[in-house]
Amino acid sequence: MSNQSTKLDRRSFLKVSALAGGGMMLSFNWLAGCKRNAEEALGMPEDWFRMNGYIRIGDNGLIILMSPNPEGGQNVKTSMPMILAEELDADWTKVIVEQAPLDTDNFTRQFIGGSQAIRTGWTPLRTAGATARQMLMRAAAQTWNVPVSEITTEQGFILHQPSNKKAHFGEMANLAATLPVPEEVDLKASQDFKIIGTSKKNVDLNKIVTGKPLFGMDYKKEGMLYAMIIHPPAFGNKLKSFDDSQARSMPGVRDIFQFKSLRDDYKRTFFDTVQFTDLIAIVGDSTWQVLQAKKSIKADWEIQEGYEEQRDMFGREAVRVVPKGLENTDAQEMAMKQAAQKPQTQRKDGDPEAVFSTAAKVIERTYTGPFLAHNCMEPMNFFAHVEEDKVTCAGPLQKPELTEHALSSRLGIPVENIEIEMTRLGGGYGRRSYAHWLIEAAVISQKMNAPVKLVYTREDDMTGGVYRSRYQATYRAALNKNNQLIAFHVNAGGLPENPLYANRFPAGAVDNYLAEGWEVPSNITTGSFRAPRSNFMACVEQSFLDEVAEEAGKDPIDFRLELLAKAKANPVGEGNDYDPDRYAKVLELVREKANWANSTPGVSRGVSAYFCHNSYAAQVLEMKIVDGQVQIDKVTNAIDCGLVVNPDAAKNLCEGAVIDGIGTAMYGELTFENGVVSKSNFDQYRQIRMKEAPKSIETYFVENGEDPSGLGEPAYPPVFAALANALYKATGNRFYDQPFSRQLNS
C-alpha cells in the first residue's frame, strides 16, 4: 500500500459535487462477466452522484466510469476504467463505461500518442478511484457512527464487520458526494489487485460486432450537410483557379467555395502539420452527390514559392523550411546521399576514427526506408457545427486538447466555448494526430452557417499526406583480431526528418561510438507514424547487429547479451536511455520461449530486440519459403512493459503490432514523380493479406513489478528486423532496402 496526495499540481486534481438525475443520456455497454440484461435486472438509477470527474455512482449501486482518452483500438476504454474500478473496489459486473468528452478541467493528457495513456494515467486514475472509495467509507462511518478505521469495502459494498452492517456504494453515494475531498489516500499494493491483471473484454465489443454507432463515420445530426474538399494534386502546387459551373447545377449541391484552413500568419504548433491549406470545399445534401460534383470541377494549379514556417514546438521556437519545386524520388535519393556527407555529430565516445583506421575488420552497410502511408481503415472525417460564439464537434482524433487551441485561433472563438466529442477511431497510428480535417470542417460549417460532416475519400488521404518520412542509415562496425566489437558508427538521416536516437543501444556498450545525423528539407508533409523513427531505426540497427554477430562468429542473441552485460557492468558515456538489465531479460525470455537452442530443419529464424516508449520487446520470427512465397509460421514476443493491466488486451496489441509490422516491411512504399504521390488507393498500395499473417503469435510478459509503461508501439519496430534476419537465413541474401518484397521479387 502506498500513500498518494490527491493534489497533483497547483489546482485540485479532483472536484466533488452531488448530481441528482440531471437528464443524463446513458448507454449500457456489454462487459465481460456482466449478465446481458444486468441493467434491466437492477433497474437504471433515479439519481447519479458524481464522486469526481471519473466516477458517477447510482443510488442503486450501478457505477459509471469515464474513460478519458480517445479509443483507437488500443483498448484504453477498457483498461483505464479497470484501474479506476480496482482502487474504487467496484464490482466490474455493475460498471458502465462511457467515453468522456474533452474536459481539461477534470482530465489531463486526453490524447493518444507515444504509448503513454496507461503510463501517465496510472497514478491519476488510481488516485481518483481511491479517493471516491475513501469518501464512501467516511460517509458510511458517519451514517453508522463508527470509526472509519473499522470500515472496509469489497466488490461494490461497504462493510462494518463488528456490527455486521453492509451497504452498497449507491446507498452512501449521496452523502459521500457532499464530503470534502481527502488530502491523501492510500493506494493498494499490487498483490491486493483483483481487477488489474485479469483479462476483461473490450467494453465496446457488442457495439462493434453488431454495427452500433461508434465511429465518426456513424455520427449524424438532423439538418447536417455533407462536405468534401479538393486539395492540390502535387506537393509544391497551389490553387490558381477553378471552374465549378457544371458542379453547381448538379442535384443536391448547396455551395462550392475556396477557403483557407489555416491563416498564413498563424504560428503552428507541433501537430498543426498540413501542407495544403488553400482548398476548394463542395457542400451538399449527401456524400454521393458531393462526390459526383467534386469529380466535375476543373481546377488549375501553379508552382508554390518556397517559404519558412514559424513553429512553436512545445515551447521551443523552430523554423520549418518548405522548398519550392515538385519533388521526384530519384532526386530525393541524391539529396539524401549528399546530406549524409555533411552530418552533425550527436554523440561521440572514445576515439572511433582512430580505432576504425587500425581495426582488423570493418563492416559497413547502408539501409533505406521509403515514405509510408498510414491507411487507417476509417476515412478521415469530422462533424462540426459553428454557431456564432459556440462550436460543437464530434469525430475521431488523437490530440483533441491540442487541436482545440488551433481551432479556437482559426475561428476566433474562445476555447471554453468549444465542445469536442471523441468517437472511436477506426485506426490512428499517428495519422489522426494532425486534425486539419476538423478545422476544415469547422471553417466550412462557419461559412455555411449549418452543421457539416466533412469526409475524405481514400484518395484525399493518401495523396494529401501526412506520411512517414523517408530514411537512410549507414552503419560501420570495427572488430579486432579477436572478433570483439571495438568501434561503432551510425550515420542516419531523413527527408525531411532525422530518425536517429543517439543514446540508444548499442550506445553505452561500445568504448568507441559515433552517432551522426542529418536532414533534407522537403515540401512533402510528414509526421508521426506508429513508433515514430523507431520503426526504421529498430529495423536497420537490429539487422546490422545480426550481420556483425555473424562476422564475429557469435550467436546473435549471445552477441547482444554480451554487449548488454558490458553496458550494465561498465557503461560507456552518459545519457544511455535504456536499462541493460531489462533489455537483457526480454532477450533471455524470448530465447527460452522460442526454444532458440533447438532449430527445426527447413525453418529459418530471425531475432530482434528494441527499446522504445519506455518498454522493451524481443521477437523471434520463424519462416520458410514455400513455392516462392514467404510463409511465416510463428512469431514469439517477449515484452517488458511493467505491470500488465489487461493481459488479453495487451496480447492483442502485440499481435496487431507484429502483423502490421510484417505487412509494412514487406510491402509499404510511396514514391513521388513531379510532386505527385505514386499510389492513391488500396489497389496500388499493397497491404498484408490474411494468408500472409503468422500462423501463430505467442506473447510473454516479464513480471518485474514495475509500473506500467508503453505498449501500443514497442512491439512494432523490432519485427521488421526479425523478418529481415529470417529472410537472410532463408535466402542467403541480406535485406537492406524496404519494402523487402522488391528484393524478393527481383
XYZ file of C-alpha atoms in Angstrom:
746
model
C 0.000 0.000 0.000
C 1.275 3.494 -0.812
C 0.154 6.969 0.201
C -0.838 9.367 -2.577
C -1.735 13.054 -2.454
C -4.973 13.955 -4.232
C -3.409 17.226 -5.436
C -1.190 16.598 -8.453
C -0.483 20.229 -9.369
C -1.361 23.768 -8.291
C -5.072 23.147 -8.722
C -7.025 20.412 -7.036
C -6.874 17.276 -9.136
C -10.319 16.146 -8.018
C -13.575 18.067 -7.776
C -16.640 16.930 -5.921
C -20.315 17.705 -6.415
C -23.654 15.984 -5.959
C -25.509 15.338 -9.188
C -29.115 14.166 -8.895
C -30.624 12.945 -12.161
C -29.520 15.761 -14.422
C -31.232 14.460 -17.550
C -28.134 12.458 -18.489
C -28.312 10.225 -21.584
C -26.978 6.766 -20.816
C -25.940 3.811 -22.902
C -25.115 0.455 -21.436
C -22.151 -1.421 -22.893
C -21.769 -5.187 -22.703
C -18.942 -6.060 -20.321
C -17.030 -9.210 -19.548
C -18.725 -11.153 -16.818
C -21.759 -8.883 -16.931
C -25.121 -10.538 -17.466
C -26.616 -9.429 -20.750
C -29.647 -7.905 -19.035
C -27.958 -6.726 -15.876
C -29.164 -3.161 -16.298
C -32.772 -4.281 -16.607
C -32.396 -6.587 -13.619
C -31.023 -3.794 -11.455
C -33.106 -1.009 -12.933
C -31.487 2.236 -14.010
C -30.836 4.592 -11.071
C -33.089 7.516 -10.351
C -30.101 9.529 -9.136
C -26.440 9.565 -10.113
C -23.898 11.041 -7.715
C -20.656 12.446 -9.036
C -17.694 11.453 -6.887
C -15.105 13.079 -9.140
C -14.564 13.689 -12.848
C -14.061 9.994 -13.467
C -16.750 8.334 -11.341
C -20.530 8.519 -11.014
C -22.382 6.168 -8.690
C -26.100 5.487 -8.957
C -28.356 5.212 -5.938
C -28.827 1.504 -6.710
C -25.097 0.703 -6.892
C -24.509 0.928 -10.634
C -21.296 2.776 -11.442
C -20.329 4.874 -14.459
C -16.597 5.103 -15.050
C -15.429 7.682 -17.569
C -12.632 6.737 -19.962
C -10.777 9.992 -20.622
C -8.528 9.169 -23.588
C -9.578 8.570 -27.197
C -10.040 4.918 -28.095
C -8.279 3.823 -31.258
C -8.167 0.073 -30.826
C -5.532 0.056 -28.091
C -8.269 -0.841 -25.550
C -7.740 2.088 -23.172
C -11.513 2.476 -22.929
C -11.483 -0.816 -21.034
C -8.083 -0.743 -19.328
C -8.264 2.775 -17.888
C -11.635 2.141 -16.171
C -10.201 -1.129 -14.848
C -7.600 0.917 -12.951
C -10.365 3.141 -11.549
C -12.504 0.153 -10.598
C -9.582 -1.532 -8.851
C -8.913 1.304 -6.432
C -12.631 2.023 -6.022
C -13.099 -1.660 -5.119
C -16.016 -1.856 -7.541
C -17.876 -4.863 -8.822
C -16.895 -4.913 -12.523
C -20.225 -6.509 -13.463
C -22.009 -3.381 -12.222
C -19.811 -0.958 -14.145
C -20.869 1.087 -17.177
C -18.028 2.615 -19.196
C -18.595 5.892 -21.022
C -16.247 7.773 -23.342
C -15.502 11.095 -21.685
C -15.728 14.229 -23.826
C -12.806 16.644 -23.974
C -12.717 18.176 -20.491
C -9.404 19.736 -19.491
C -10.776 20.825 -16.103
C -11.341 17.255 -14.923
C -8.908 15.245 -17.030
C -5.278 15.581 -18.023
C -3.483 14.493 -21.181
C -6.563 13.417 -23.111
C -4.836 12.164 -26.202
C -3.325 9.136 -27.914
C 0.373 9.305 -28.621
C 3.676 7.799 -27.613
C 2.077 4.786 -25.907
C 1.593 6.975 -22.857
C -2.081 6.592 -21.893
C -1.718 3.912 -19.206
C 1.736 5.069 -18.120
C 0.681 8.668 -17.458
C -2.836 7.758 -16.324
C -1.694 5.126 -13.836
C -1.375 7.363 -10.762
C -4.214 9.841 -11.538
C -6.677 7.027 -12.227
C -5.704 5.097 -9.119
C -5.930 8.271 -7.049
C -9.403 9.072 -8.407
C -10.673 5.589 -7.576
C -9.087 5.515 -4.123
C -10.436 8.985 -3.316
C -14.012 8.020 -4.166
C -13.640 4.851 -2.098
C -12.340 6.812 0.893
C -15.257 9.263 0.679
C -17.755 6.393 0.574
C -16.139 4.845 3.639
C -16.312 8.162 5.508
C -19.973 8.526 4.592
C -20.676 5.057 5.974
C -18.724 5.773 9.151
C -20.706 8.962 9.662
C -24.027 7.205 8.955
C -23.299 4.278 11.254
C -21.476 6.409 13.832
C -18.387 4.191 13.835
C -14.680 4.911 13.235
C -13.536 4.981 9.599
C -10.736 2.608 10.563
C -13.352 -0.118 11.109
C -14.851 0.292 7.616
C -13.800 -1.875 4.672
C -15.016 -2.297 1.101
C -15.458 -5.274 -1.164
C -16.979 -5.698 -4.638
C -19.040 -2.504 -4.546
C -20.124 -2.870 -0.899
C -19.158 -1.043 2.284
C -18.748 -3.281 5.327
C -18.554 -2.800 9.092
C -17.574 -6.197 10.429
C -18.069 -5.522 14.176
C -21.761 -4.660 13.702
C -22.273 -6.800 10.592
C -23.584 -3.754 8.717
C -23.392 -3.690 4.940
C -24.423 -1.213 2.234
C -23.787 -0.972 -1.492
C -21.957 2.096 -2.761
C -25.163 3.712 -4.021
C -26.638 3.880 -0.527
C -23.765 6.092 0.649
C -23.108 7.998 -2.587
C -25.462 10.892 -1.814
C -23.744 11.745 1.465
C -20.264 10.911 0.179
C -20.622 13.383 -2.687
C -21.074 16.219 -0.154
C -17.967 15.402 1.894
C -14.636 17.199 1.477
C -12.004 15.547 -0.724
C -9.346 13.900 1.466
C -5.870 15.397 1.294
C -4.255 11.979 0.896
C -5.408 8.472 0.138
C -3.871 5.016 0.378
C -3.346 3.076 -2.848
C -3.456 -0.700 -2.939
C -0.367 -2.880 -3.025
C -0.103 -4.809 -6.289
C -0.562 -8.160 -4.534
C -4.023 -6.993 -3.477
C -5.245 -6.301 -7.016
C -8.411 -8.152 -8.024
C -9.248 -6.465 -11.343
C -5.880 -5.233 -12.599
C -4.019 -8.171 -14.086
C -7.174 -10.027 -15.113
C -8.491 -10.108 -18.674
C -11.622 -8.092 -19.413
C -13.332 -7.990 -22.780
C -13.439 -4.785 -24.786
C -16.363 -2.746 -23.428
C -17.333 -1.749 -26.982
C -17.295 -5.323 -28.253
C -21.056 -5.705 -28.536
C -21.379 -2.443 -30.451
C -18.503 -3.358 -32.752
C -19.817 -6.785 -33.729
C -23.424 -5.616 -34.106
C -22.586 -2.464 -36.061
C -23.920 0.007 -33.497
C -22.808 3.655 -33.912
C -19.311 4.161 -32.502
C -17.120 5.751 -35.142
C -17.012 9.233 -36.577
C -18.429 7.924 -39.840
C -21.513 6.828 -37.866
C -22.130 10.304 -36.440
C -25.217 12.113 -37.732
C -27.269 15.157 -36.734
C -30.563 16.414 -38.067
C -30.090 19.026 -40.790
C -26.468 18.028 -41.319
C -24.857 18.831 -44.664
C -22.011 16.843 -46.209
C -18.748 18.283 -47.430
C -15.651 17.206 -49.325
C -12.528 19.070 -50.310
C -10.189 19.326 -53.275
C -6.520 19.828 -52.500
C -3.633 20.255 -54.954
C -2.644 17.059 -56.787
C 1.078 17.586 -56.178
C 3.198 18.699 -53.258
C 4.604 22.076 -54.302
C 1.401 23.135 -56.078
C -1.134 25.744 -55.024
C -4.571 26.628 -56.340
C -4.664 29.132 -59.212
C -8.319 28.999 -60.307
C -11.203 26.596 -60.783
C -14.352 26.162 -62.858
C -17.345 24.828 -60.901
C -20.072 25.759 -63.391
C -21.036 22.164 -64.154
C -20.901 21.092 -60.487
C -23.180 23.886 -59.290
C -26.041 22.642 -61.446
C -25.831 19.075 -60.136
C -28.512 17.695 -57.755
C -28.031 18.238 -54.035
C -25.162 20.735 -54.296
C -25.546 23.620 -51.825
C -22.327 25.572 -52.366
C -18.758 25.437 -53.701
C -16.104 27.845 -52.498
C -12.398 28.392 -51.916
C -11.184 28.718 -48.314
C -8.089 28.668 -46.123
C -7.950 26.113 -43.313
C -5.128 27.951 -41.508
C -4.282 31.613 -41.856
C -0.871 32.481 -43.293
C 0.192 34.384 -40.145
C -0.744 31.556 -37.745
C 2.208 30.213 -35.747
C 1.795 26.491 -35.988
C 2.409 24.121 -33.120
C 3.798 20.592 -33.279
C 0.620 18.927 -34.545
C -0.558 21.710 -36.863
C 1.068 19.821 -39.722
C -0.643 20.147 -43.080
C 0.806 21.175 -46.415
C -2.397 22.065 -48.219
C -4.292 24.927 -46.571
C -5.768 26.604 -49.677
C -8.673 24.338 -50.604
C -11.940 24.002 -52.501
C -14.999 22.950 -50.497
C -18.017 21.221 -52.010
C -21.115 21.103 -49.764
C -24.342 19.257 -50.418
C -27.119 17.008 -49.185
C -25.365 13.635 -49.402
C -21.896 12.173 -49.691
C -22.669 10.690 -53.104
C -23.971 13.962 -54.548
C -20.962 15.872 -53.226
C -18.561 13.258 -54.601
C -20.082 13.451 -58.092
C -19.901 17.247 -58.042
C -16.279 17.099 -56.900
C -15.338 14.989 -59.929
C -16.757 17.576 -62.338
C -14.765 20.551 -61.010
C -11.879 21.666 -63.216
C -9.034 23.228 -61.230
C -5.797 24.889 -62.382
C -2.659 24.715 -60.269
C 0.613 26.613 -60.183
C 4.013 26.173 -58.559
C 4.119 27.465 -54.999
C 7.052 29.588 -53.884
C 9.280 28.280 -51.133
C 8.812 29.716 -47.659
C 9.707 29.377 -43.992
C 7.129 28.310 -41.453
C 7.410 29.569 -37.862
C 6.551 26.876 -35.322
C 6.102 26.527 -31.577
C 7.377 23.037 -30.747
C 6.101 22.685 -27.167
C 7.744 25.959 -26.135
C 10.777 25.676 -28.400
C 10.802 28.094 -31.322
C 11.559 26.393 -34.635
C 11.509 27.125 -38.332
C 10.457 24.638 -40.996
C 11.920 25.263 -44.420
C 9.448 24.444 -47.199
C 11.350 24.475 -50.503
C 9.921 25.358 -53.907
C 9.550 22.669 -56.526
C 7.934 19.380 -57.482
C 9.962 16.556 -55.960
C 10.980 13.256 -57.551
C 12.099 10.088 -55.800
C 15.421 9.887 -57.695
C 16.325 13.488 -56.846
C 15.373 12.894 -53.219
C 17.743 9.928 -53.103
C 20.609 12.033 -54.488
C 19.922 14.835 -51.987
C 19.980 12.344 -49.102
C 23.315 10.889 -50.218
C 24.797 14.371 -50.365
C 23.424 15.337 -46.948
C 24.894 12.172 -45.433
C 28.353 13.501 -46.344
C 27.842 16.531 -44.077
C 26.264 15.178 -40.881
C 26.156 16.707 -37.423
C 27.670 14.810 -34.517
C 25.032 13.861 -31.952
C 27.185 11.715 -29.687
C 30.812 10.656 -29.522
C 32.516 8.304 -27.048
C 36.215 7.467 -27.187
C 38.155 7.883 -30.439
C 36.183 5.959 -33.077
C 38.061 7.414 -36.073
C 41.414 6.166 -34.799
C 40.045 2.728 -33.949
C 38.419 2.289 -37.361
C 41.715 3.144 -39.073
C 43.554 0.291 -37.336
C 40.771 -2.302 -36.969
C 41.300 -5.876 -38.104
C 37.924 -5.870 -39.833
C 35.417 -3.131 -40.742
C 31.818 -3.879 -41.747
C 29.817 -1.136 -43.464
C 26.222 -1.329 -44.658
C 23.618 1.194 -45.826
C 19.861 0.803 -45.305
C 16.877 2.736 -46.673
C 13.209 3.094 -45.816
C 10.554 4.737 -48.042
C 7.727 7.145 -47.373
C 4.765 5.288 -45.877
C 1.030 5.985 -45.742
C -0.957 5.290 -42.564
C -4.019 3.968 -44.402
C -6.414 3.987 -41.458
C -9.427 1.859 -42.408
C -11.890 4.607 -41.428
C -11.535 7.623 -43.742
C -10.676 10.980 -42.196
C -13.926 12.644 -41.156
C -15.364 15.102 -38.661
C -18.647 16.755 -37.731
C -18.696 20.457 -36.876
C -21.435 22.923 -36.027
C -20.318 26.525 -35.583
C -22.978 28.852 -34.173
C -21.827 32.447 -33.642
C -19.713 32.053 -30.487
C -20.133 28.313 -29.943
C -18.628 25.230 -31.585
C -19.787 21.612 -31.294
C -17.599 18.953 -32.894
C -17.534 15.159 -32.976
C -15.245 12.670 -34.615
C -12.040 10.643 -34.444
C -8.824 12.402 -33.490
C -5.829 11.646 -31.319
C -4.947 15.037 -29.827
C -8.229 16.822 -29.001
C -6.888 19.031 -26.233
C -4.141 20.322 -28.532
C -6.364 20.620 -31.595
C -8.943 22.799 -29.847
C -6.398 25.611 -29.468
C -5.728 25.673 -33.212
C -9.488 25.585 -33.803
C -10.037 28.461 -31.395
C -7.394 30.545 -33.145
C -8.786 29.866 -36.610
C -12.434 30.581 -35.759
C -11.836 33.390 -33.289
C -13.936 31.599 -30.680
C -12.737 31.061 -27.089
C -11.578 27.566 -26.156
C -14.145 27.359 -23.361
C -16.908 27.661 -25.994
C -15.670 24.660 -27.969
C -17.023 21.169 -27.291
C -15.316 18.141 -28.812
C -16.926 14.716 -28.537
C -14.499 11.880 -29.115
C -15.699 8.964 -31.199
C -13.870 5.667 -31.542
C -11.042 5.832 -34.082
C -11.122 3.436 -36.999
C -7.322 3.452 -36.972
C -4.937 6.183 -35.892
C -1.232 5.226 -35.842
C -0.270 8.927 -35.695
C -2.326 9.998 -38.724
C -5.169 11.400 -36.636
C -2.758 13.494 -34.572
C -2.866 16.086 -37.329
C -6.539 17.012 -37.246
C -6.572 19.580 -40.025
C -9.800 17.988 -41.319
C -11.522 19.051 -38.059
C -10.507 22.649 -38.674
C -11.582 22.343 -42.307
C -14.988 21.023 -41.230
C -15.433 23.884 -38.757
C -14.451 26.570 -41.276
C -16.898 25.111 -43.797
C -19.642 24.983 -41.133
C -18.971 28.592 -40.184
C -19.213 29.633 -43.834
C -22.427 27.624 -44.395
C -23.971 28.566 -41.026
C -25.047 24.928 -40.711
C -23.904 21.622 -39.203
C -21.477 19.918 -41.570
C -19.925 16.455 -41.848
C -16.617 16.517 -43.747
C -15.498 13.204 -45.273
C -12.228 12.446 -47.045
C -12.053 9.907 -49.832
C -9.243 7.342 -49.656
C -7.523 9.274 -52.439
C -7.782 12.523 -50.453
C -5.973 10.926 -47.542
C -3.271 9.050 -49.444
C -2.368 11.914 -51.788
C -2.543 14.716 -49.237
C -0.170 13.389 -46.538
C 0.710 13.087 -43.669
C 3.354 10.352 -44.292
C 6.202 8.647 -42.511
C 9.475 10.287 -43.576
C 11.911 8.702 -45.991
C 15.052 7.479 -44.191
C 18.601 6.311 -44.781
C 21.227 4.971 -42.368
C 24.804 3.821 -42.813
C 26.377 1.654 -40.115
C 30.010 0.754 -39.558
C 31.427 -1.691 -37.038
C 35.094 -2.341 -36.237
C 36.293 -5.726 -34.958
C 39.708 -6.512 -33.529
C 41.706 -9.676 -34.297
C 39.728 -11.482 -31.567
C 36.471 -10.563 -33.296
C 35.466 -8.198 -30.482
C 33.388 -5.123 -31.318
C 35.681 -2.150 -30.610
C 34.009 0.710 -32.514
C 30.538 1.518 -33.795
C 29.380 4.317 -36.084
C 25.892 5.244 -37.263
C 25.166 7.978 -39.809
C 21.389 8.412 -40.172
C 19.071 10.973 -41.644
C 15.862 11.538 -43.483
C 13.720 13.606 -45.742
C 12.673 15.740 -44.001
C 13.283 14.201 -40.530
C 16.351 12.749 -38.837
C 15.376 9.361 -37.274
C 18.433 8.916 -35.046
C 18.212 8.213 -31.310
C 21.852 8.746 -30.404
C 21.644 7.405 -26.835
C 20.014 4.076 -27.609
C 21.677 0.687 -27.703
C 24.434 -0.077 -28.563
C 25.457 3.336 -27.221
C 26.913 2.705 -23.785
C 28.079 -0.782 -24.751
C 30.957 0.133 -27.094
C 34.065 2.077 -25.992
C 34.353 3.961 -29.267
C 30.993 5.158 -30.548
C 29.931 7.838 -33.021
C 26.365 8.887 -33.890
C 25.771 11.418 -36.667
C 22.533 12.792 -38.067
C 21.247 14.973 -40.886
C 18.061 16.192 -42.570
C 16.960 17.217 -46.062
C 14.225 19.892 -46.345
C 11.157 18.837 -48.307
C 7.673 20.094 -49.063
C 6.267 16.582 -48.585
C 4.199 16.626 -45.386
C 5.355 14.049 -42.842
C 4.578 13.281 -39.223
C 4.131 10.624 -36.566
C 3.842 7.035 -37.755
C 3.424 4.139 -35.316
C 6.575 4.164 -33.134
C 7.962 7.286 -34.813
C 11.548 6.936 -36.068
C 11.919 3.713 -34.068
C 10.035 1.859 -36.812
C 13.049 2.470 -39.064
C 15.933 2.567 -36.596
C 14.998 -0.733 -34.946
C 14.971 -2.461 -38.322
C 18.332 -1.213 -39.507
C 20.131 -1.381 -36.154
C 18.987 -4.908 -35.383
C 19.642 -6.108 -38.927
C 23.167 -4.718 -38.779
C 23.881 -6.234 -35.356
C 22.942 -9.649 -36.752
C 25.434 -9.196 -39.555
C 28.146 -8.069 -37.128
C 27.433 -11.075 -34.896
C 27.862 -13.369 -37.890
C 31.186 -11.736 -38.821
C 32.292 -12.186 -35.205
C 31.292 -15.846 -35.288
C 28.763 -15.475 -32.468
C 25.160 -16.435 -31.891
C 23.065 -13.268 -32.462
C 21.363 -13.449 -29.058
C 24.621 -14.162 -27.234
C 26.266 -11.269 -29.065
C 23.592 -8.820 -27.930
C 23.668 -10.143 -24.366
C 27.445 -9.674 -24.184
C 27.061 -6.034 -25.194
C 24.271 -5.511 -22.658
C 26.375 -7.121 -19.923
C 29.106 -4.593 -20.624
C 26.591 -1.720 -20.648
C 25.423 -2.878 -17.226
C 28.826 -3.518 -15.637
C 30.853 -0.701 -17.238
C 28.592 1.695 -19.134
C 30.329 3.965 -21.616
C 29.438 7.652 -21.728
C 26.399 9.369 -20.285
C 22.724 9.584 -21.126
C 22.121 5.979 -22.172
C 18.345 5.834 -22.309
C 17.802 2.107 -21.679
C 18.166 -0.256 -18.746
C 20.573 -3.006 -19.891
C 19.246 -5.472 -17.328
C 15.621 -5.139 -18.510
C 16.808 -5.205 -22.116
C 18.690 -8.458 -21.479
C 15.728 -10.082 -19.753
C 13.458 -9.842 -22.809
C 16.192 -11.447 -24.908
C 16.620 -14.223 -22.366
C 12.868 -14.757 -22.200
C 12.408 -14.907 -25.972
C 15.374 -17.276 -26.262
C 13.676 -19.613 -23.794
C 10.121 -19.394 -25.143
C 11.139 -19.695 -28.794
C 13.337 -22.693 -27.981
C 16.192 -20.897 -29.725
C 18.747 -23.582 -28.870
C 16.897 -26.182 -30.944
C 16.421 -25.356 -34.599
C 13.860 -27.023 -36.865
C 15.001 -28.316 -40.279
C 13.629 -26.194 -43.116
C 12.626 -23.326 -40.804
C 14.597 -20.063 -40.852
C 14.619 -17.883 -37.760
C 15.451 -14.255 -37.115
C 15.756 -12.426 -33.815
C 15.433 -8.756 -32.908
C 15.105 -6.684 -29.743
C 14.471 -2.991 -29.185
C 13.697 -0.407 -26.525
C 11.273 2.421 -27.191
C 8.371 4.201 -25.462
C 9.685 3.101 -22.048
C 9.277 -0.610 -22.858
C 11.365 -3.492 -24.147
C 10.427 -6.017 -26.818
C 12.263 -9.020 -28.243
C 10.989 -11.222 -31.037
C 11.884 -14.428 -32.824
C 10.278 -14.930 -36.222
C 10.148 -18.388 -37.847
C 9.501 -18.731 -41.568
C 10.126 -20.709 -44.719
C 9.848 -20.140 -48.442
C 7.036 -22.233 -49.953
C 6.564 -22.164 -53.742
C 8.497 -18.915 -53.866
C 6.309 -17.265 -51.237
C 7.164 -16.242 -47.686
C 5.291 -18.334 -45.118
C 5.594 -17.117 -41.533
C 4.866 -19.951 -39.155
C 5.370 -18.311 -35.794
C 6.407 -15.127 -34.021
C 7.357 -15.227 -30.342
C 7.153 -11.959 -28.395
C 8.863 -11.243 -25.083
C 7.704 -7.923 -23.642
C 8.676 -5.853 -20.621
C 6.061 -3.132 -20.244
C 5.882 -3.266 -16.474
C 2.672 -4.405 -14.834
C 0.066 -5.543 -17.380
C -3.410 -4.150 -16.641
C -5.433 -6.294 -19.060
C -3.443 -9.332 -20.306
C -5.685 -10.320 -23.230
C -5.806 -6.742 -24.484
C -2.027 -6.468 -24.136
C -1.540 -9.635 -26.182
C -3.924 -8.292 -28.816
C -1.848 -5.120 -29.085
C 1.319 -7.142 -29.601
C -0.314 -9.420 -32.176
C -1.602 -6.439 -34.121
C 1.811 -4.782 -33.997
C 3.505 -7.899 -35.369
C 1.083 -8.278 -38.290
C 1.178 -4.556 -39.048
C 4.983 -4.502 -38.955
C 5.385 -7.526 -41.222
C 2.993 -6.046 -43.782
C 4.718 -2.675 -43.763
C 8.213 -4.173 -44.003
C 7.216 -6.407 -46.900
C 5.021 -4.079 -48.956
C 4.767 -0.478 -47.699
C 6.122 2.183 -50.066
C 5.275 5.560 -51.592
C 7.310 7.289 -54.300
C 6.905 10.685 -55.992
C 7.036 11.990 -59.539
C 6.800 15.746 -60.026
C 5.342 16.076 -56.532
C 2.577 13.521 -57.185
C 2.406 10.504 -54.907
C 2.628 7.188 -56.729
C -0.287 5.382 -55.073
C -3.730 6.642 -54.172
C -5.772 3.615 -53.079
C -5.553 0.022 -51.914
C -5.469 -1.373 -55.445
C -1.967 0.146 -55.665
C -0.757 0.311 -52.069
C -0.137 -3.290 -51.066
C -1.317 -4.374 -47.620
C -0.661 -7.646 -45.836
C -3.304 -10.296 -46.541
C -4.800 -12.739 -44.095
C -2.971 -15.724 -45.577
C 0.338 -13.855 -45.120
C -0.105 -13.251 -41.399
C 1.841 -15.504 -39.000
C 0.096 -18.799 -38.347
C 0.886 -18.397 -34.658
C 1.867 -15.484 -32.412
C 2.842 -16.129 -28.806
C 3.357 -13.311 -26.327
C 5.045 -13.495 -22.922
C 5.436 -10.682 -20.398
C 8.310 -10.112 -17.991
C 6.909 -9.937 -14.460
C 9.061 -7.451 -12.585
C 6.633 -5.350 -10.517
C 7.435 -2.134 -12.395
C 4.667 0.403 -13.014
C 3.034 0.104 -16.455
C 4.816 1.653 -19.417
C 4.028 1.888 -23.120
C 2.699 -0.984 -25.209
C 0.823 0.291 -28.280
C 4.078 0.884 -30.149
C 7.025 -1.077 -28.623
C 6.156 -4.451 -30.208
C 6.011 -2.896 -33.686
C 9.599 -1.810 -34.549
C 11.585 -4.996 -33.813
C 9.560 -7.284 -36.083
C 10.972 -5.515 -39.177
C 14.457 -6.776 -38.335
C 13.305 -10.183 -37.088
C 11.779 -10.650 -40.547
C 14.870 -9.312 -42.356
C 17.164 -11.610 -40.371
C 14.953 -14.626 -41.023
C 14.796 -13.783 -44.746
C 18.592 -13.790 -44.827
C 18.669 -17.276 -43.333
C 16.065 -18.444 -45.852
C 17.524 -16.836 -48.999
C 21.191 -16.215 -48.265
C 20.727 -12.529 -49.092
C 20.748 -9.591 -46.685
C 17.835 -7.154 -46.950
C 18.930 -3.516 -46.859
C 16.024 -1.706 -48.504
C 12.331 -1.633 -47.664
C 9.963 -2.904 -48.850
C 11.536 -6.355 -48.781
C 9.164 -7.698 -51.451
C 11.046 -5.727 -54.117
C 14.255 -7.639 -53.421
C 12.433 -10.958 -53.127
C 10.652 -10.433 -56.420
C 13.875 -9.477 -58.199
